[in-house]
Tab-separated table of C-alpha atoms in Angstrom:
chain	number	residue	atom	x	y	z
A	84	MET	CA	-21.044	10.774	14.040
A	85	SER	CA	-18.091	11.177	11.952
A	86	THR	CA	-17.705	12.270	8.217
A	87	SER	CA	-16.256	10.067	5.526
A	88	THR	CA	-14.276	11.416	2.568
A	89	LEU	CA	-12.736	9.376	-0.274
A	90	ALA	CA	-9.350	11.467	-0.838
A	91	TYR	CA	-7.188	11.807	-3.741
A	92	ILE	CA	-4.010	12.823	-2.664
A	93	PRO	CA	-1.421	14.632	-5.316
A	94	ALA	CA	2.023	12.789	-4.913
A	95	GLY	CA	4.574	14.078	-7.147
A	96	THR	CA	3.635	12.571	-10.754
A	97	ALA	CA	1.200	10.226	-8.829
A	98	THR	CA	-2.038	10.046	-7.025
A	99	ILE	CA	-2.988	8.023	-3.868
A	100	GLU	CA	-6.087	7.295	-2.800
A	101	GLY	CA	-7.332	7.545	0.969
A	102	MET	CA	-10.264	7.458	3.357
A	103	LEU	CA	-10.715	10.286	5.691
A	104	GLU	CA	-13.037	10.109	8.514
A	105	ILE	CA	-13.142	12.648	11.266
A	106	PRO	CA	-15.695	12.185	14.141
A	107	ASP	CA	-17.258	15.166	15.757
A	108	HIS	CA	-15.218	17.417	18.095
A	109	ALA	CA	-11.968	15.473	16.741
A	110	VAL	CA	-8.961	16.052	19.056
A	111	GLY	CA	-6.530	15.378	16.390
A	112	LEU	CA	-5.720	13.630	13.207
A	113	VAL	CA	-3.846	10.378	12.787
A	114	LEU	CA	-2.241	9.137	9.192
A	115	PHE	CA	-1.776	5.428	8.815
A	116	ALA	CA	1.306	4.372	7.234
A	117	HIS	CA	0.684	0.806	6.019
A	118	GLY	CA	3.360	-1.873	5.897
A	119	SER	CA	4.892	-3.765	3.009
A	120	GLY	CA	2.004	-5.631	1.158
A	121	SER	CA	-0.619	-3.693	2.800
A	122	SER	CA	-3.322	-1.451	1.769
A	123	ARG	CA	-5.899	1.273	3.305
A	124	HIS	CA	-8.427	-1.890	3.057
A	125	SER	CA	-6.201	-3.674	5.977
A	126	PRO	CA	-8.790	-5.165	8.435
A	127	ARG	CA	-6.196	-4.792	11.207
A	128	ASN	CA	-5.639	-1.049	10.477
A	129	ASN	CA	-9.303	-0.658	10.135
A	130	THR	CA	-10.178	-1.945	13.541
A	131	VAL	CA	-7.377	0.278	15.275
A	132	ALA	CA	-8.730	3.217	13.044
A	133	GLY	CA	-12.595	2.521	14.228
A	134	VAL	CA	-11.424	2.660	17.880
A	135	LEU	CA	-9.407	5.685	17.583
A	136	ARG	CA	-12.448	7.434	16.040
A	137	GLN	CA	-14.465	6.504	19.032
A	138	ALA	CA	-12.018	7.788	21.024
A	139	GLY	CA	-12.266	11.220	19.174
A	140	VAL	CA	-9.312	10.734	17.059
A	141	GLY	CA	-9.642	11.386	12.969
A	142	THR	CA	-8.115	8.897	10.849
A	143	LEU	CA	-6.758	8.847	7.277
A	144	LEU	CA	-5.935	5.300	5.745
A	145	MET	CA	-4.348	5.497	2.535
A	146	ASP	CA	-1.986	3.522	-0.010
A	147	LEU	CA	1.331	5.065	-0.124
A	148	LEU	CA	1.756	3.147	-3.265
A	149	THR	CA	-0.160	3.118	-6.453
A	150	PRO	CA	-1.018	-0.403	-7.708
A	151	GLU	CA	1.460	-0.361	-9.968
A	152	GLU	CA	4.417	0.407	-7.654
A	153	ASP	CA	3.221	-2.125	-5.363
A	154	ARG	CA	3.909	-4.959	-7.661
A	155	ASP	CA	7.534	-4.043	-7.288
A	156	TYR	CA	8.511	-5.745	-4.074
A	157	ALA	CA	11.388	-3.468	-3.621
A	158	ARG	CA	9.281	-0.411	-3.560
A	159	ARG	CA	7.452	-1.951	-0.326
A	160	PHE	CA	10.968	-1.262	1.642
A	161	ASP	CA	11.556	1.978	-0.189
A	162	ILE	CA	11.568	4.108	3.032
A	163	ALA	CA	12.433	7.434	1.286
A	164	LEU	CA	9.822	7.116	-1.307
A	165	LEU	CA	7.331	6.032	1.621
A	166	THR	CA	8.289	8.750	3.624
A	167	GLN	CA	7.901	11.279	0.955
A	168	ARG	CA	4.323	10.070	0.367
A	169	LEU	CA	3.531	10.655	3.980
A	170	LEU	CA	4.814	14.049	3.650
A	171	ASP	CA	2.503	14.568	0.662
A	172	ALA	CA	-0.441	13.535	2.408
A	173	VAL	CA	0.263	15.845	5.307
A	174	ARG	CA	0.635	18.650	2.712
A	175	TRP	CA	-2.678	17.589	1.333
A	176	VAL	CA	-4.120	17.639	5.000
A	177	VAL	CA	-3.044	20.955	5.757
A	178	SER	CA	-4.770	22.306	2.612
A	179	GLN	CA	-8.115	21.123	3.400
A	180	ALA	CA	-10.630	23.337	5.780
A	181	ALA	CA	-11.749	20.465	7.417
A	182	THR	CA	-8.332	19.143	8.701
A	183	ARG	CA	-5.744	21.945	8.656
A	184	ASP	CA	-6.128	22.946	12.377
A	185	LEU	CA	-6.102	19.310	13.490
A	186	PRO	CA	-2.838	18.058	15.491
A	187	LEU	CA	-1.106	15.184	13.460
A	188	GLY	CA	-0.217	11.938	14.440
A	189	PHE	CA	0.945	8.678	12.762
A	190	PHE	CA	0.271	5.088	13.116
A	191	GLY	CA	2.735	2.939	11.505
A	192	ALA	CA	2.793	-0.833	10.759
A	193	SER	CA	5.805	-3.124	9.387
A	194	THR	CA	7.783	-0.636	7.044
A	195	GLY	CA	5.607	2.206	7.246
A	196	ALA	CA	6.766	2.585	10.770
A	197	ALA	CA	10.073	3.665	9.402
A	198	ALA	CA	8.297	6.087	7.355
A	199	ALA	CA	6.274	7.493	9.927
A	200	LEU	CA	9.445	8.251	12.023
A	201	GLU	CA	11.315	9.668	9.288
A	202	ALA	CA	8.384	12.223	8.435
A	203	THR	CA	8.003	12.930	12.155
A	204	ALA	CA	11.444	14.046	12.466
A	205	MET	CA	11.163	16.211	9.258
A	206	LEU	CA	7.928	17.663	10.665
A	207	GLY	CA	9.502	18.608	14.092
A	208	ALA	CA	6.691	20.069	16.354
A	209	ASP	CA	3.890	19.515	13.746
A	210	ALA	CA	3.828	15.777	14.557
A	211	ARG	CA	2.602	15.123	18.047
A	212	ALA	CA	2.532	11.385	18.499
A	213	VAL	CA	3.707	8.282	16.864
A	214	VAL	CA	2.406	4.516	17.372
A	215	SER	CA	4.220	1.360	15.704
A	216	ARG	CA	2.150	-1.865	15.508
A	217	GLY	CA	4.681	-4.636	14.717
A	218	GLY	CA	6.796	-2.190	12.880
A	219	ARG	CA	10.422	-1.805	11.639
A	220	PRO	CA	11.412	1.486	13.089
A	221	ASP	CA	14.990	0.132	12.845
A	222	LEU	CA	14.489	0.854	8.898
A	223	ALA	CA	14.643	4.357	9.936
A	224	SER	CA	18.200	6.159	10.014
A	225	ARG	CA	19.874	6.775	12.876
A	226	GLN	CA	19.565	10.650	12.421
A	227	ALA	CA	15.741	10.288	12.113
A	228	LEU	CA	15.550	8.387	15.407
A	229	ALA	CA	17.626	10.585	17.019
A	230	THR	CA	15.966	13.584	15.939
A	231	VAL	CA	12.141	12.467	16.599
A	232	THR	CA	10.779	14.703	19.464
A	233	ALA	CA	7.050	13.305	19.458
A	234	PRO	CA	6.048	10.823	21.921
A	235	THR	CA	6.482	7.317	20.442
A	236	LEU	CA	4.913	4.070	21.317
A	237	LEU	CA	6.351	0.713	20.072
A	238	LEU	CA	4.118	-2.094	20.338
A	239	VAL	CA	5.204	-5.683	19.461
A	240	GLY	CA	3.907	-8.908	19.610
A	241	GLY	CA	5.302	-11.196	22.484
A	242	PHE	CA	5.900	-14.233	19.964
A	243	ASP	CA	7.754	-11.847	17.445
A	244	ASP	CA	11.138	-12.529	18.731
A	245	VAL	CA	13.017	-11.007	15.935
A	246	VAL	CA	10.849	-7.807	15.618
A	247	ILE	CA	11.058	-7.539	19.210
A	248	ASP	CA	14.921	-7.076	19.067
A	249	LEU	CA	14.435	-4.853	16.127
A	250	ASN	CA	12.291	-2.505	18.128
A	251	GLN	CA	14.806	-2.582	20.846
A	252	GLN	CA	17.607	-1.268	18.694
A	253	ALA	CA	15.459	1.656	17.499
A	254	TYR	CA	13.937	2.462	21.182
A	255	ASP	CA	17.480	2.756	22.369
A	256	GLN	CA	18.226	5.431	19.551
A	257	LEU	CA	15.165	7.355	20.432
A	258	GLN	CA	15.493	10.580	22.378
A	259	CYS	CA	11.860	11.320	22.822
A	260	GLU	CA	9.315	10.322	25.092
A	261	LYS	CA	9.053	6.531	24.516
A	262	GLU	CA	7.412	3.496	25.431
A	263	LEU	CA	8.176	-0.146	23.891
A	264	VAL	CA	5.258	-2.298	24.850
A	265	ILE	CA	5.188	-6.368	24.637
A	266	ILE	CA	1.699	-7.589	23.829
A	267	PRO	CA	1.852	-11.031	25.387
A	268	GLY	CA	0.558	-14.001	23.317
A	269	ALA	CA	0.487	-12.016	20.110
A	270	THR	CA	2.296	-13.060	16.989
A	271	HIS	CA	3.393	-10.672	13.925
A	272	LEU	CA	-0.043	-10.012	12.798
A	273	PHE	CA	-1.626	-9.869	16.086
A	274	GLU	CA	-4.269	-12.540	15.169
A	275	GLU	CA	-4.749	-14.193	18.255
A	276	PRO	CA	-7.668	-13.336	20.409
A	277	GLY	CA	-7.938	-9.884	22.224
A	278	THR	CA	-4.363	-8.884	21.279
A	279	LEU	CA	-5.425	-6.300	18.035
A	280	GLU	CA	-7.818	-5.087	20.527
A	281	GLU	CA	-5.372	-4.353	23.121
A	282	VAL	CA	-3.022	-2.567	20.352
A	283	ALA	CA	-6.066	-0.665	19.474
A	284	ARG	CA	-6.799	0.279	23.322
A	285	GLN	CA	-3.180	1.694	23.732
A	286	ALA	CA	-2.949	3.252	20.514
A	287	ALA	CA	-6.325	4.944	21.282
A	288	ALA	CA	-5.131	6.208	24.830
A	289	TRP	CA	-1.593	7.447	23.510
A	290	PHE	CA	-3.058	9.583	20.798
A	291	ALA	CA	-5.679	10.670	23.212
A	292	LYS	CA	-2.966	11.912	25.434
A	293	HIS	CA	-0.573	13.394	23.203
A	294	LEU	CA	-2.531	14.876	20.320
A	295	PRO	CA	-4.611	17.537	22.126
A	296	ALA	CA	-2.805	21.135	22.455
């Protein structure tokens, strides 16, 4: 069983919406940082989130941009703004009785992966684990990549050649416990049979290993 709550998260002058779902006896909470042009309704991220909850990990899927902001294409690549929104969400999470004691992790996709790593670098020991799916961790600053201490898993499709190279560049700069895993037969969106399920399986295992105290 899990509890579901539609969250309204203060973010400066804006309010971002999210869906918070916490299974019984949760071992932690993962905040999803969606990629460019995506939202908390993304079928791919909802699939992954469902598998995480089955593994005892709570999830918060949210829209880091308001609908008006998302219409400005450049905002989707504004890593500083996306990072600030993630930190606003963390601030909200730790203010809620149901979530304040749960260890935190991040799941980032596309540009959301860079924001997740930037936020992780700023949070230090308060962020326990990061997973990137087809992400752009290379868009995080060199300083952030060198500062991240949370174990980080980068998942990339085997046919996503350019993104593989970009992930390798970021991977080489990370100084934390890390893995770069290529999912065979997958393109950027992991639409091929079984590939998204493999992403979800590996993400759930990573968080189940690294989130608990």
